[in-house]
Amino acid sequence: MSDDNGGDDQGKFGVRTAVALGVGGIVGGGIYAAIGIVVAAAGILTWFAYSLPTVVVCCCAYSYIKLNDATDSNGGSVTYIEELLGRSTVAGVVGWTLVVGYIGTMAMYAYAFGMYGQMMIGVEYVFGLPIRQFLSIGIVAVFVGLNLLGAGSSASVERLLVFVQAGIIAVFGLIGLWYGAANFQLRLGLSQLGFNPILAASVGFVSFEGWQLLFYDQEQFDDPDETLAKGVAISIPIAAVIYILVGFVITTLLPEEVIAAQPEPALLYGALLISKWLALAVGIAGLVSTASAINSTLFSEALFAKNLISDDILPHEMGDPDADAAPKRAVLVIGALTAAFTALGSLEAVVEFASLAFIVVFGSMCALALTVRDSDDIDLNPIPPLVGAIGSAAFFVMLTWYLYSQLPAVFWLVVVIAAAVFAVEAMYFKRQTLSEGVRTVEKRI
């Protein structure tokens, strides 16, 4: 039986599950992993910094929904480019960018899991080794193992976890709102409005990724076009309200000097200010949320990689595209790169890299929607994709400038990663071209 009125009698999922998975994909790890970076950049105007990308992401989601209606197969961004433009090289660039972007996102979740675990345990080193890295790599290894055993992401389990973790964080926000009002601490901070909150909006763009993962395995939903359209349209505003509420609460409850000195655990500090039991609940929810986000993203990316392998965008050495489940070698490679990223990188570097990757892809999909708006297969209002494309371009410029001027080490690390990705990609596609040429010559002979 279906999970709600939008399903059918074959066990496919409907709107409620799509909303739950969408909210979980967005809030699951972002509220715990990226919020400290946004708080450090925006301060009291964190709520404003989350409001700006909400508008842009809603416009990007509109573009995805319309592009999905106009195409015939799963695959998200890559499929849209291949079917609507016939540009395999551009599709390959987007595919590789997304693969690396998702690895960065999982590394961010794993970093946050290790950080929360370290704070909950109260120990920084075990046998002379930093426990944060140990916990981060360990949780990635656990979910790699589960996926290899065929026990990957379960929609029903993910839905339950969403209600638990989103419920805890929403309760924290509401209690914090009441606590701040009772103690006359609430303030909007509009007098401090300037360029920093706008920069913070670009920094926290990665907080809103996750909803597009729904488009990679549409066969699990009944009437995918309508179900996903409703699920995405509902889940993004819900997630945005949670981000804005929590950002507002923690930056009004905590003194500015505390936030400036310790931005990453600001969520826990804000909960601890109200109640140690609430802080414990938030800490546990942080562990569950980031772990769940790793699991669902790893599962979805492995399926995404399988589609890319079947399209010859990723090498067949990554796995069998005809496998019933996610290719095991793809899971191992993705897991190994995620572990390396989370062990060697800083949280800030991982967040900024992932933000840039998703800004580029989301903006590209808005531009694609504008390009094909006159097609007979698509009924599209040009204003949302135009806002999404301009907003994404502005965020990209601002974030790049911010990294170059304020965090040069992070900037050059991102440049090196991007150069490495494009170099490997170029070599792979060159090899494919040469192989096709050899096969053509052999046939002629």
JSON list of N, CA, C and O in Angstrom, two decimals, residues 349-385:
[
{"chain": "A", "resi": 349, "resn": "ALA", "atom": "N", "xyz": [36.43, 25.05, 4.52]},
{"chain": "A", "resi": 349, "resn": "ALA", "atom": "CA", "xyz": [36.83, 24.75, 3.14]},
{"chain": "A", "resi": 349, "resn": "ALA", "atom": "C", "xyz": [35.82, 23.82, 2.46]},
{"chain": "A", "resi": 349, "resn": "ALA", "atom": "O", "xyz": [35.45, 24.02, 1.30]},
{"chain": "A", "resi": 350, "resn": "VAL", "atom": "N", "xyz": [35.36, 22.82, 3.18]},
{"chain": "A", "resi": 350, "resn": "VAL", "atom": "CA", "xyz": [34.41, 21.87, 2.62]},
{"chain": "A", "resi": 350, "resn": "VAL", "atom": "C", "xyz": [33.08, 22.56, 2.32]},
{"chain": "A", "resi": 350, "resn": "VAL", "atom": "O", "xyz": [32.48, 22.34, 1.26]},
{"chain": "A", "resi": 351, "resn": "VAL", "atom": "N", "xyz": [32.60, 23.41, 3.25]},
{"chain": "A", "resi": 351, "resn": "VAL", "atom": "CA", "xyz": [31.34, 24.11, 3.04]},
{"chain": "A", "resi": 351, "resn": "VAL", "atom": "C", "xyz": [31.42, 25.04, 1.84]},
{"chain": "A", "resi": 351, "resn": "VAL", "atom": "O", "xyz": [30.52, 25.08, 0.99]},
{"chain": "A", "resi": 352, "resn": "GLU", "atom": "N", "xyz": [32.53, 25.80, 1.74]},
{"chain": "A", "resi": 352, "resn": "GLU", "atom": "CA", "xyz": [32.66, 26.76, 0.63]},
{"chain": "A", "resi": 352, "resn": "GLU", "atom": "C", "xyz": [32.74, 26.04, -0.71]},
{"chain": "A", "resi": 352, "resn": "GLU", "atom": "O", "xyz": [32.14, 26.47, -1.70]},
{"chain": "A", "resi": 353, "resn": "PHE", "atom": "N", "xyz": [33.49, 24.96, -0.76]},
{"chain": "A", "resi": 353, "resn": "PHE", "atom": "CA", "xyz": [33.62, 24.22, -2.02]},
{"chain": "A", "resi": 353, "resn": "PHE", "atom": "C", "xyz": [32.26, 23.67, -2.46]},
{"chain": "A", "resi": 353, "resn": "PHE", "atom": "O", "xyz": [31.87, 23.81, -3.63]},
{"chain": "A", "resi": 354, "resn": "ALA", "atom": "N", "xyz": [31.54, 23.04, -1.52]},
{"chain": "A", "resi": 354, "resn": "ALA", "atom": "CA", "xyz": [30.24, 22.48, -1.87]},
{"chain": "A", "resi": 354, "resn": "ALA", "atom": "C", "xyz": [29.26, 23.58, -2.29]},
{"chain": "A", "resi": 354, "resn": "ALA", "atom": "O", "xyz": [28.47, 23.40, -3.22]},
{"chain": "A", "resi": 355, "resn": "SER", "atom": "N", "xyz": [29.31, 24.72, -1.61]},
{"chain": "A", "resi": 355, "resn": "SER", "atom": "CA", "xyz": [28.43, 25.84, -1.97]},
{"chain": "A", "resi": 355, "resn": "SER", "atom": "C", "xyz": [28.68, 26.29, -3.41]},
{"chain": "A", "resi": 355, "resn": "SER", "atom": "O", "xyz": [27.74, 26.48, -4.19]},
{"chain": "A", "resi": 356, "resn": "LEU", "atom": "N", "xyz": [29.94, 26.45, -3.78]},
{"chain": "A", "resi": 356, "resn": "LEU", "atom": "CA", "xyz": [30.27, 26.87, -5.14]},
{"chain": "A", "resi": 356, "resn": "LEU", "atom": "C", "xyz": [29.77, 25.85, -6.17]},
{"chain": "A", "resi": 356, "resn": "LEU", "atom": "O", "xyz": [29.23, 26.23, -7.22]},
{"chain": "A", "resi": 357, "resn": "ALA", "atom": "N", "xyz": [29.94, 24.58, -5.87]},
{"chain": "A", "resi": 357, "resn": "ALA", "atom": "CA", "xyz": [29.51, 23.53, -6.80]},
{"chain": "A", "resi": 357, "resn": "ALA", "atom": "C", "xyz": [28.01, 23.61, -7.06]},
{"chain": "A", "resi": 357, "resn": "ALA", "atom": "O", "xyz": [27.55, 23.55, -8.21]},
{"chain": "A", "resi": 358, "resn": "PHE", "atom": "N", "xyz": [27.23, 23.76, -6.00]},
{"chain": "A", "resi": 358, "resn": "PHE", "atom": "CA", "xyz": [25.78, 23.76, -6.18]},
{"chain": "A", "resi": 358, "resn": "PHE", "atom": "C", "xyz": [25.27, 25.09, -6.73]},
{"chain": "A", "resi": 358, "resn": "PHE", "atom": "O", "xyz": [24.26, 25.11, -7.45]},
{"chain": "A", "resi": 359, "resn": "ILE", "atom": "N", "xyz": [25.94, 26.18, -6.43]},
{"chain": "A", "resi": 359, "resn": "ILE", "atom": "CA", "xyz": [25.58, 27.45, -7.05]},
{"chain": "A", "resi": 359, "resn": "ILE", "atom": "C", "xyz": [25.72, 27.35, -8.57]},
{"chain": "A", "resi": 359, "resn": "ILE", "atom": "O", "xyz": [24.84, 27.77, -9.32]},
{"chain": "A", "resi": 360, "resn": "VAL", "atom": "N", "xyz": [26.83, 26.76, -9.03]},
{"chain": "A", "resi": 360, "resn": "VAL", "atom": "CA", "xyz": [27.07, 26.61, -10.47]},
{"chain": "A", "resi": 360, "resn": "VAL", "atom": "C", "xyz": [26.00, 25.73, -11.12]},
{"chain": "A", "resi": 360, "resn": "VAL", "atom": "O", "xyz": [25.41, 26.08, -12.15]},
{"chain": "A", "resi": 361, "resn": "VAL", "atom": "N", "xyz": [25.72, 24.59, -10.52]},
{"chain": "A", "resi": 361, "resn": "VAL", "atom": "CA", "xyz": [24.77, 23.64, -11.13]},
{"chain": "A", "resi": 361, "resn": "VAL", "atom": "C", "xyz": [23.35, 24.19, -11.10]},
{"chain": "A", "resi": 361, "resn": "VAL", "atom": "O", "xyz": [22.62, 24.14, -12.10]},
{"chain": "A", "resi": 362, "resn": "PHE", "atom": "N", "xyz": [22.92, 24.72, -9.96]},
{"chain": "A", "resi": 362, "resn": "PHE", "atom": "CA", "xyz": [21.57, 25.25, -9.87]},
{"chain": "A", "resi": 362, "resn": "PHE", "atom": "C", "xyz": [21.37, 26.41, -10.84]},
{"chain": "A", "resi": 362, "resn": "PHE", "atom": "O", "xyz": [20.34, 26.53, -11.50]},
{"chain": "A", "resi": 363, "resn": "GLY", "atom": "N", "xyz": [22.36, 27.30, -10.90]},
{"chain": "A", "resi": 363, "resn": "GLY", "atom": "CA", "xyz": [22.28, 28.42, -11.83]},
{"chain": "A", "resi": 363, "resn": "GLY", "atom": "C", "xyz": [22.24, 27.96, -13.28]},
{"chain": "A", "resi": 363, "resn": "GLY", "atom": "O", "xyz": [21.52, 28.53, -14.11]},
{"chain": "A", "resi": 364, "resn": "SER", "atom": "N", "xyz": [22.99, 26.91, -13.58]},
{"chain": "A", "resi": 364, "resn": "SER", "atom": "CA", "xyz": [23.01, 26.37, -14.95]},
{"chain": "A", "resi": 364, "resn": "SER", "atom": "C", "xyz": [21.65, 25.81, -15.34]},
{"chain": "A", "resi": 364, "resn": "SER", "atom": "O", "xyz": [21.20, 25.95, -16.49]},
{"chain": "A", "resi": 365, "resn": "MET", "atom": "N", "xyz": [20.97, 25.17, -14.39]},
{"chain": "A", "resi": 365, "resn": "MET", "atom": "CA", "xyz": [19.64, 24.64, -14.69]},
{"chain": "A", "resi": 365, "resn": "MET", "atom": "C", "xyz": [18.63, 25.76, -14.94]},
{"chain": "A", "resi": 365, "resn": "MET", "atom": "O", "xyz": [17.73, 25.63, -15.78]},
{"chain": "A", "resi": 366, "resn": "CYS", "atom": "N", "xyz": [18.77, 26.86, -14.23]},
{"chain": "A", "resi": 366, "resn": "CYS", "atom": "CA", "xyz": [17.90, 28.01, -14.48]},
{"chain": "A", "resi": 366, "resn": "CYS", "atom": "C", "xyz": [18.18, 28.57, -15.88]},
{"chain": "A", "resi": 366, "resn": "CYS", "atom": "O", "xyz": [17.24, 28.91, -16.62]},
{"chain": "A", "resi": 367, "resn": "ALA", "atom": "N", "xyz": [19.45, 28.67, -16.24]},
{"chain": "A", "resi": 367, "resn": "ALA", "atom": "CA", "xyz": [19.81, 29.16, -17.58]},
{"chain": "A", "resi": 367, "resn": "ALA", "atom": "C", "xyz": [19.29, 28.21, -18.66]},
{"chain": "A", "resi": 367, "resn": "ALA", "atom": "O", "xyz": [18.82, 28.64, -19.71]},
{"chain": "A", "resi": 368, "resn": "LEU", "atom": "N", "xyz": [19.36, 26.90, -18.40]},
{"chain": "A", "resi": 368, "resn": "LEU", "atom": "CA", "xyz": [18.84, 25.92, -19.36]},
{"chain": "A", "resi": 368, "resn": "LEU", "atom": "C", "xyz": [17.33, 26.09, -19.54]},
{"chain": "A", "resi": 368, "resn": "LEU", "atom": "O", "xyz": [16.82, 26.03, -20.66]},
{"chain": "A", "resi": 369, "resn": "ALA", "atom": "N", "xyz": [16.64, 26.30, -18.41]},
{"chain": "A", "resi": 369, "resn": "ALA", "atom": "CA", "xyz": [15.19, 26.50, -18.50]},
{"chain": "A", "resi": 369, "resn": "ALA", "atom": "C", "xyz": [14.85, 27.72, -19.35]},
{"chain": "A", "resi": 369, "resn": "ALA", "atom": "O", "xyz": [13.91, 27.69, -20.14]},
{"chain": "A", "resi": 370, "resn": "LEU", "atom": "N", "xyz": [15.63, 28.77, -19.21]},
{"chain": "A", "resi": 370, "resn": "LEU", "atom": "CA", "xyz": [15.41, 29.97, -20.04]},
{"chain": "A", "resi": 370, "resn": "LEU", "atom": "C", "xyz": [15.69, 29.68, -21.51]},
{"chain": "A", "resi": 370, "resn": "LEU", "atom": "O", "xyz": [14.99, 30.17, -22.40]},
{"chain": "A", "resi": 371, "resn": "THR", "atom": "N", "xyz": [16.70, 28.86, -21.76]},
{"chain": "A", "resi": 371, "resn": "THR", "atom": "CA", "xyz": [17.10, 28.54, -23.14]},
{"chain": "A", "resi": 371, "resn": "THR", "atom": "C", "xyz": [16.00, 27.79, -23.88]},
{"chain": "A", "resi": 371, "resn": "THR", "atom": "O", "xyz": [15.77, 28.02, -25.08]},
{"chain": "A", "resi": 372, "resn": "VAL", "atom": "N", "xyz": [15.31, 26.88, -23.19]},
{"chain": "A", "resi": 372, "resn": "VAL", "atom": "CA", "xyz": [14.32, 26.03, -23.85]},
{"chain": "A", "resi": 372, "resn": "VAL", "atom": "C", "xyz": [12.89, 26.47, -23.54]},
{"chain": "A", "resi": 372, "resn": "VAL", "atom": "O", "xyz": [11.94, 25.72, -23.77]},
{"chain": "A", "resi": 373, "resn": "ARG", "atom": "N", "xyz": [12.72, 27.68, -23.04]},
{"chain": "A", "resi": 373, "resn": "ARG", "atom": "CA", "xyz": [11.40, 28.13, -22.61]},
{"chain": "A", "resi": 373, "resn": "ARG", "atom": "C", "xyz": [10.37, 28.18, -23.74]},
{"chain": "A", "resi": 373, "resn": "ARG", "atom": "O", "xyz": [9.15, 28.11, -23.50]},
{"chain": "A", "resi": 374, "resn": "ASP", "atom": "N", "xyz": [10.84, 28.32, -24.98]},
{"chain": "A", "resi": 374, "resn": "ASP", "atom": "CA", "xyz": [9.91, 28.40, -26.12]},
{"chain": "A", "resi": 374, "resn": "ASP", "atom": "C", "xyz": [9.59, 27.03, -26.71]},
{"chain": "A", "resi": 374, "resn": "ASP", "atom": "O", "xyz": [8.86, 26.94, -27.71]},
{"chain": "A", "resi": 375, "resn": "SER", "atom": "N", "xyz": [10.13, 25.98, -26.10]},
{"chain": "A", "resi": 375, "resn": "SER", "atom": "CA", "xyz": [9.86, 24.62, -26.60]},
{"chain": "A", "resi": 375, "resn": "SER", "atom": "C", "xyz": [8.40, 24.24, -26.37]},
{"chain": "A", "resi": 375, "resn": "SER", "atom": "O", "xyz": [7.76, 24.67, -25.40]},
{"chain": "A", "resi": 376, "resn": "ASP", "atom": "N", "xyz": [7.88, 23.40, -27.26]},
{"chain": "A", "resi": 376, "resn": "ASP", "atom": "CA", "xyz": [6.49, 22.94, -27.13]},
{"chain": "A", "resi": 376, "resn": "ASP", "atom": "C", "xyz": [6.30, 22.03, -25.93]},
{"chain": "A", "resi": 376, "resn": "ASP", "atom": "O", "xyz": [5.18, 21.84, -25.45]},
{"chain": "A", "resi": 377, "resn": "ASP", "atom": "N", "xyz": [7.41, 21.44, -25.44]},
{"chain": "A", "resi": 377, "resn": "ASP", "atom": "CA", "xyz": [7.32, 20.47, -24.35]},
{"chain": "A", "resi": 377, "resn": "ASP", "atom": "C", "xyz": [7.35, 21.10, -22.96]},
{"chain": "A", "resi": 377, "resn": "ASP", "atom": "O", "xyz": [7.26, 20.39, -21.96]},
{"chain": "A", "resi": 378, "resn": "ILE", "atom": "N", "xyz": [7.50, 22.41, -22.89]},
{"chain": "A", "resi": 378, "resn": "ILE", "atom": "CA", "xyz": [7.67, 23.04, -21.58]},
{"chain": "A", "resi": 378, "resn": "ILE", "atom": "C", "xyz": [6.80, 24.29, -21.48]},
{"chain": "A", "resi": 378, "resn": "ILE", "atom": "O", "xyz": [6.79, 25.14, -22.36]},
{"chain": "A", "resi": 379, "resn": "ASP", "atom": "N", "xyz": [6.02, 24.35, -20.40]},
{"chain": "A", "resi": 379, "resn": "ASP", "atom": "CA", "xyz": [5.16, 25.49, -20.11]},
{"chain": "A", "resi": 379, "resn": "ASP", "atom": "C", "xyz": [5.79, 26.23, -18.94]},
{"chain": "A", "resi": 379, "resn": "ASP", "atom": "O", "xyz": [5.67, 25.80, -17.79]},
{"chain": "A", "resi": 380, "resn": "LEU", "atom": "N", "xyz": [6.47, 27.32, -19.23]},
{"chain": "A", "resi": 380, "resn": "LEU", "atom": "CA", "xyz": [7.35, 27.92, -18.22]},
{"chain": "A", "resi": 380, "resn": "LEU", "atom": "C", "xyz": [7.17, 29.43, -18.16]},
{"chain": "A", "resi": 380, "resn": "LEU", "atom": "O", "xyz": [7.14, 30.12, -19.18]},
{"chain": "A", "resi": 381, "resn": "ASN", "atom": "N", "xyz": [7.07, 29.93, -16.93]},
{"chain": "A", "resi": 381, "resn": "ASN", "atom": "CA", "xyz": [7.11, 31.37, -16.68]},
{"chain": "A", "resi": 381, "resn": "ASN", "atom": "C", "xyz": [8.58, 31.76, -16.59]},
{"chain": "A", "resi": 381, "resn": "ASN", "atom": "O", "xyz": [9.31, 31.23, -15.74]},
{"chain": "A", "resi": 382, "resn": "PRO", "atom": "N", "xyz": [9.09, 32.67, -17.41]},
{"chain": "A", "resi": 382, "resn": "PRO", "atom": "CA", "xyz": [10.53, 32.95, -17.45]},
{"chain": "A", "resi": 382, "resn": "PRO", "atom": "C", "xyz": [11.07, 33.70, -16.23]},
{"chain": "A", "resi": 382, "resn": "PRO", "atom": "O", "xyz": [12.28, 33.72, -16.02]},
{"chain": "A", "resi": 383, "resn": "ILE", "atom": "N", "xyz": [10.19, 34.29, -15.42]},
{"chain": "A", "resi": 383, "resn": "ILE", "atom": "CA", "xyz": [10.68, 35.11, -14.31]},
{"chain": "A", "resi": 383, "resn": "ILE", "atom": "C", "xyz": [11.43, 34.29, -13.25]},
{"chain": "A", "resi": 383, "resn": "ILE", "atom": "O", "xyz": [12.54, 34.65, -12.85]},
{"chain": "A", "resi": 384, "resn": "PRO", "atom": "N", "xyz": [10.87, 33.15, -12.73]},
{"chain": "A", "resi": 384, "resn": "PRO", "atom": "CA", "xyz": [11.62, 32.38, -11.72]},
{"chain": "A", "resi": 384, "resn": "PRO", "atom": "C", "xyz": [13.00, 31.92, -12.19]},
{"chain": "A", "resi": 384, "resn": "PRO", "atom": "O", "xyz": [13.99, 32.11, -11.47]},
{"chain": "A", "resi": 385, "resn": "PRO", "atom": "N", "xyz": [13.12, 31.30, -13.38]},
{"chain": "A", "resi": 385, "resn": "PRO", "atom": "CA", "xyz": [14.48, 30.89, -13.80]},
{"chain": "A", "resi": 385, "resn": "PRO", "atom": "C", "xyz": [15.41, 32.08, -14.02]},
{"chain": "A", "resi": 385, "resn": "PRO", "atom": "O", "xyz": [16.62, 31.96, -13.80]}
]
